[in-house]
């Protein structure tokens, strides 16, 4: 499978716990994006990497959220001290480095449930 | 503040007929518009896009129309097929930003 891979697919946690999601983009893509989707809403932009550099970050990404892409390949999204409002589908996407077409290749998402 | 609005949560059409999905936007700085399709338990997939310098873009059965003065775009699917049943998201970006702003989506059901 050469698509975008996200793990875990579903995470249930208690309020106050930390969670980490991993995204493996399509291998030749140097751009990587994180979006969040809550029920009945469209995806909301969280952050974007070009290689290992985090180039844009939404104000939605509070201090409890941190994303990394240390070697320009896979990325992790960590949420500290989870709150019930963090329950959502976290979507990762990647795109090639050649120009901006808006065509993002999304993974299947990691669903977070905070009890 | 919803910058991209899809006011119809759902749409139902008969197979073979035209499906028209609508999208309005409020940010006049948006200059690139896209449609994504999403099946249950899958991530969204890119469908078609249009730059603000154009008013129409066509790809097979899918055509996107852009009316900049009305800040409105629409996606036409002709003829509609049952496999087109999915949630369709309108998205926009501005000034070369790689941040996409999505609408809430419209669930299309194509009945055989």
Tab-separated table of C-alpha atoms in Angstrom:
chain	number	residue	atom	x	y	z
A	1	UNK	CA	0.000	0.000	0.000
A	2	UNK	CA	1.611	3.249	-1.092
A	3	UNK	CA	-0.982	5.654	0.296
A	4	UNK	CA	-0.852	7.827	3.409
A	5	UNK	CA	-0.840	5.660	6.511
A	6	UNK	CA	-2.086	6.771	9.930
A	7	UNK	CA	-1.808	5.003	13.278
A	8	UNK	CA	-3.586	4.236	15.436
A	9	UNK	CA	-6.881	4.270	13.588
A	10	UNK	CA	-8.834	4.721	16.784
A	11	UNK	CA	-7.723	5.872	20.218
A	12	UNK	CA	-9.910	6.033	23.326
A	13	UNK	CA	-8.417	7.874	26.250
A	14	UNK	CA	-9.409	9.469	29.516
A	15	UNK	CA	-9.433	13.209	29.955
A	16	UNK	CA	-6.034	14.483	31.011
A	17	UNK	CA	-4.024	11.785	29.287
A	18	UNK	CA	-1.535	12.414	26.480
A	19	UNK	CA	-1.981	10.852	23.054
A	20	UNK	CA	0.247	10.647	19.996
A	21	UNK	CA	-0.711	9.959	16.402
A	22	UNK	CA	1.660	8.967	13.653
A	23	UNK	CA	1.439	9.699	9.940
A	24	UNK	CA	3.511	8.117	7.188
A	25	UNK	CA	3.082	10.112	3.978
A	26	UNK	CA	3.475	8.880	0.417
A	27	UNK	CA	7.217	8.309	0.143
A	28	UNK	CA	8.123	10.885	-2.489
A	29	UNK	CA	5.928	13.649	-1.027
A	30	UNK	CA	7.781	16.341	0.880
A	31	UNK	CA	4.726	18.264	2.091
A	32	UNK	CA	2.678	16.980	5.006
A	33	UNK	CA	-0.479	18.391	6.550
A	34	UNK	CA	-2.593	17.764	9.630
A	35	UNK	CA	-6.302	18.526	9.675
A	36	UNK	CA	-8.977	17.899	12.293
A	37	UNK	CA	-12.581	17.014	11.523
A	38	UNK	CA	-15.379	17.044	14.051
A	39	UNK	CA	-18.860	15.642	13.520
A	40	UNK	CA	-20.839	17.562	10.921
A	41	UNK	CA	-17.933	19.803	9.996
A	42	UNK	CA	-15.406	19.875	7.225
A	43	UNK	CA	-11.715	19.309	7.862
A	44	UNK	CA	-9.973	22.188	9.678
A	45	UNK	CA	-6.329	22.983	8.998
A	46	UNK	CA	-3.953	22.451	11.901
A	47	UNK	CA	-0.422	22.611	10.533
A	48	UNK	CA	1.794	22.029	7.506
A	49	UNK	CA	5.371	20.839	6.970
A	50	UNK	CA	7.670	21.112	4.039
A	51	UNK	CA	10.287	18.470	4.672
A	52	UNK	CA	11.133	18.867	8.364
A	53	UNK	CA	10.200	22.548	8.582
A	54	UNK	CA	6.841	23.464	10.118
A	55	UNK	CA	5.816	26.353	7.872
A	56	UNK	CA	2.303	27.163	8.997
A	57	UNK	CA	0.341	26.574	12.159
A	58	UNK	CA	-3.306	27.327	12.879
A	59	UNK	CA	-4.347	29.211	15.967
A	60	UNK	CA	-6.542	26.162	16.572
A	61	UNK	CA	-3.332	24.415	17.573
A	62	UNK	CA	-3.199	25.335	21.244
A	63	UNK	CA	-0.153	24.891	23.450
A	64	UNK	CA	-1.343	21.371	24.211
A	65	UNK	CA	-0.830	20.345	20.599
A	66	UNK	CA	2.558	19.747	19.046
A	67	UNK	CA	3.506	18.299	15.699
A	68	UNK	CA	6.905	17.184	14.500
A	69	UNK	CA	8.444	15.803	11.378
A	70	UNK	CA	12.025	15.246	12.522
A	71	UNK	CA	13.561	13.693	9.428
A	72	UNK	CA	11.181	14.996	6.825
A	73	UNK	CA	9.488	11.635	6.509
A	74	UNK	CA	6.874	10.522	9.042
A	75	UNK	CA	5.155	12.982	11.366
A	76	UNK	CA	3.699	12.797	14.847
A	77	UNK	CA	0.899	14.838	16.376
A	78	UNK	CA	0.844	14.875	20.163
A	79	UNK	CA	-1.999	16.154	22.292
A	80	UNK	CA	-1.187	16.721	25.943
A	81	UNK	CA	-3.728	16.792	28.754
A	82	UNK	CA	-6.577	15.805	26.472
A	83	UNK	CA	-9.996	17.400	26.870
A	84	UNK	CA	-13.374	16.124	25.709
A	85	UNK	CA	-13.407	18.835	23.056
A	86	UNK	CA	-10.375	17.192	21.446
A	87	UNK	CA	-12.546	14.271	20.358
A	88	UNK	CA	-12.355	14.326	16.574
A	89	UNK	CA	-10.934	12.632	13.507
A	90	UNK	CA	-7.339	13.696	12.923
A	91	UNK	CA	-6.488	13.574	9.242
A	92	UNK	CA	-3.039	13.564	7.755
A	93	UNK	CA	-2.364	14.398	4.113
A	94	UNK	CA	0.657	14.731	1.882
A	95	UNK	CA	1.430	16.299	-1.450
A	96	UNK	CA	4.379	16.383	-3.853
A	97	UNK	CA	6.858	19.241	-3.661
A	98	UNK	CA	6.351	20.360	-7.245
A	99	UNK	CA	4.110	23.400	-7.185
A	100	UNK	CA	0.809	23.905	-5.394
A	101	UNK	CA	-2.210	22.283	-6.969
A	102	UNK	CA	-4.311	21.897	-3.850
A	103	UNK	CA	-4.450	18.167	-4.433
A	104	UNK	CA	-3.826	16.580	-1.081
A	105	UNK	CA	-3.653	12.849	-0.551
A	106	UNK	CA	-5.407	12.079	2.708
A	107	UNK	CA	-5.032	9.105	4.975
A	108	UNK	CA	-8.009	7.351	6.526
A	109	UNK	CA	-7.623	9.326	9.734
A	110	UNK	CA	-7.102	8.620	13.414
A	111	UNK	CA	-10.243	8.927	15.492
A	112	UNK	CA	-9.756	10.230	19.036
A	113	UNK	CA	-12.395	9.709	21.699
A	114	UNK	CA	-11.782	11.451	25.027
A	115	UNK	CA	-13.930	10.138	27.880
B	1	UNK	CA	-16.963	32.580	11.037
B	2	UNK	CA	-17.594	30.144	8.209
B	3	UNK	CA	-15.644	31.411	5.212
B	4	UNK	CA	-16.768	28.553	2.970
B	5	UNK	CA	-20.425	27.619	3.165
B	6	UNK	CA	-22.280	24.644	1.814
B	7	UNK	CA	-25.856	25.367	2.743
B	8	UNK	CA	-27.360	22.074	1.617
B	9	UNK	CA	-26.451	19.255	4.010
B	10	UNK	CA	-27.865	16.678	1.628
B	11	UNK	CA	-29.001	16.152	-1.945
B	12	UNK	CA	-30.762	13.210	-3.539
B	13	UNK	CA	-30.923	12.622	-7.311
B	14	UNK	CA	-31.874	9.858	-9.675
B	15	UNK	CA	-29.238	7.926	-11.570
B	16	UNK	CA	-28.568	9.490	-14.962
B	17	UNK	CA	-29.752	12.962	-13.918
B	18	UNK	CA	-27.608	15.981	-13.130
B	19	UNK	CA	-26.328	16.638	-9.607
B	20	UNK	CA	-25.588	20.247	-8.735
B	21	UNK	CA	-23.725	20.979	-5.515
B	22	UNK	CA	-23.343	24.569	-4.422
B	23	UNK	CA	-20.777	26.465	-2.397
B	24	UNK	CA	-20.505	30.094	-1.313
B	25	UNK	CA	-17.500	31.879	0.118
B	26	UNK	CA	-17.015	35.148	1.943
B	27	UNK	CA	-13.273	35.759	1.695
B	28	UNK	CA	-12.549	37.751	-1.465
B	29	UNK	CA	-8.868	36.831	-1.156
B	30	UNK	CA	-9.575	33.208	-2.030
B	31	UNK	CA	-8.143	32.513	-5.470
B	32	UNK	CA	-8.161	28.737	-5.752
B	33	UNK	CA	-11.102	26.434	-5.237
B	34	UNK	CA	-11.383	22.681	-5.002
B	35	UNK	CA	-13.886	19.906	-4.534
B	36	UNK	CA	-13.121	16.804	-2.537
B	37	UNK	CA	-15.202	13.652	-2.258
B	38	UNK	CA	-15.355	11.469	0.830
B	39	UNK	CA	-16.667	7.942	1.229
B	40	UNK	CA	-17.399	6.555	4.721
B	41	UNK	CA	-14.319	5.341	6.600
B	42	UNK	CA	-11.993	6.847	4.002
B	43	UNK	CA	-10.088	10.099	3.799
B	44	UNK	CA	-11.246	12.815	1.391
B	45	UNK	CA	-10.043	12.464	-2.195
B	46	UNK	CA	-9.406	15.303	-4.607
B	47	UNK	CA	-11.950	15.641	-7.379
B	48	UNK	CA	-11.496	18.856	-9.361
B	49	UNK	CA	-10.183	22.391	-8.931
B	50	UNK	CA	-10.480	25.838	-10.482
B	51	UNK	CA	-8.372	28.952	-10.361
B	52	UNK	CA	-9.987	32.365	-9.959
B	53	UNK	CA	-8.758	33.346	-13.420
B	54	UNK	CA	-11.177	30.846	-14.923
B	55	UNK	CA	-14.923	30.494	-14.698
B	56	UNK	CA	-15.225	26.854	-15.697
B	57	UNK	CA	-13.192	23.674	-15.487
B	58	UNK	CA	-14.295	20.323	-16.790
B	59	UNK	CA	-13.050	16.803	-16.147
B	60	UNK	CA	-15.150	14.034	-17.615
B	61	UNK	CA	-18.538	13.973	-15.911
B	62	UNK	CA	-17.496	16.702	-13.455
B	63	UNK	CA	-17.614	20.437	-14.154
B	64	UNK	CA	-16.933	23.228	-11.701
B	65	UNK	CA	-18.288	26.714	-12.338
B	66	UNK	CA	-16.987	29.808	-10.579
B	67	UNK	CA	-18.886	33.100	-10.295
B	68	UNK	CA	-16.464	35.499	-8.623
B	69	UNK	CA	-18.834	38.424	-8.439
B	70	UNK	CA	-21.334	36.305	-6.528
B	71	UNK	CA	-18.609	34.478	-4.588
B	72	UNK	CA	-20.261	31.240	-5.625
B	73	UNK	CA	-19.111	28.001	-7.139
B	74	UNK	CA	-20.931	24.874	-8.126
B	75	UNK	CA	-20.073	21.319	-9.038
B	76	UNK	CA	-22.095	19.630	-11.759
B	77	UNK	CA	-22.061	15.867	-12.155
B	78	UNK	CA	-23.575	14.595	-15.384
B	79	UNK	CA	-24.764	11.898	-15.589
B	80	UNK	CA	-24.927	10.979	-11.914
B	81	UNK	CA	-24.095	7.405	-10.977
B	82	UNK	CA	-24.783	5.454	-7.753
B	83	UNK	CA	-21.025	5.304	-7.137
B	84	UNK	CA	-21.035	9.105	-6.869
B	85	UNK	CA	-22.927	8.801	-3.567
B	86	UNK	CA	-20.571	10.410	-1.042
B	87	UNK	CA	-20.012	13.579	0.946
B	88	UNK	CA	-18.668	16.412	-1.201
B	89	UNK	CA	-16.558	19.155	0.352
B	90	UNK	CA	-15.878	22.514	-1.203
B	91	UNK	CA	-12.504	24.040	-0.244
B	92	UNK	CA	-10.630	27.253	-0.945
B	93	UNK	CA	-7.190	28.755	-0.490
B	94	UNK	CA	-5.754	32.245	-0.838
B	95	UNK	CA	-2.584	33.762	-2.205
B	96	UNK	CA	-0.614	30.578	-2.664
B	97	UNK	CA	-1.213	29.513	0.934
B	98	UNK	CA	-1.245	25.785	1.324
B	99	UNK	CA	-3.943	26.001	3.947
B	100	UNK	CA	-7.304	24.782	2.644
B	101	UNK	CA	-10.529	26.108	4.170
B	102	UNK	CA	-13.296	23.535	3.851
B	103	UNK	CA	-17.068	23.806	3.925
B	104	UNK	CA	-19.194	21.468	6.033
B	105	UNK	CA	-19.974	19.189	3.120
B	106	UNK	CA	-23.021	18.026	1.200
B	107	UNK	CA	-24.074	14.390	1.273
B	108	UNK	CA	-25.052	13.283	-2.214
B	109	UNK	CA	-27.209	10.196	-2.693
B	110	UNK	CA	-27.706	8.904	-6.212
B	111	UNK	CA	-30.625	6.506	-6.382
B	112	UNK	CA	-30.607	3.691	-8.956
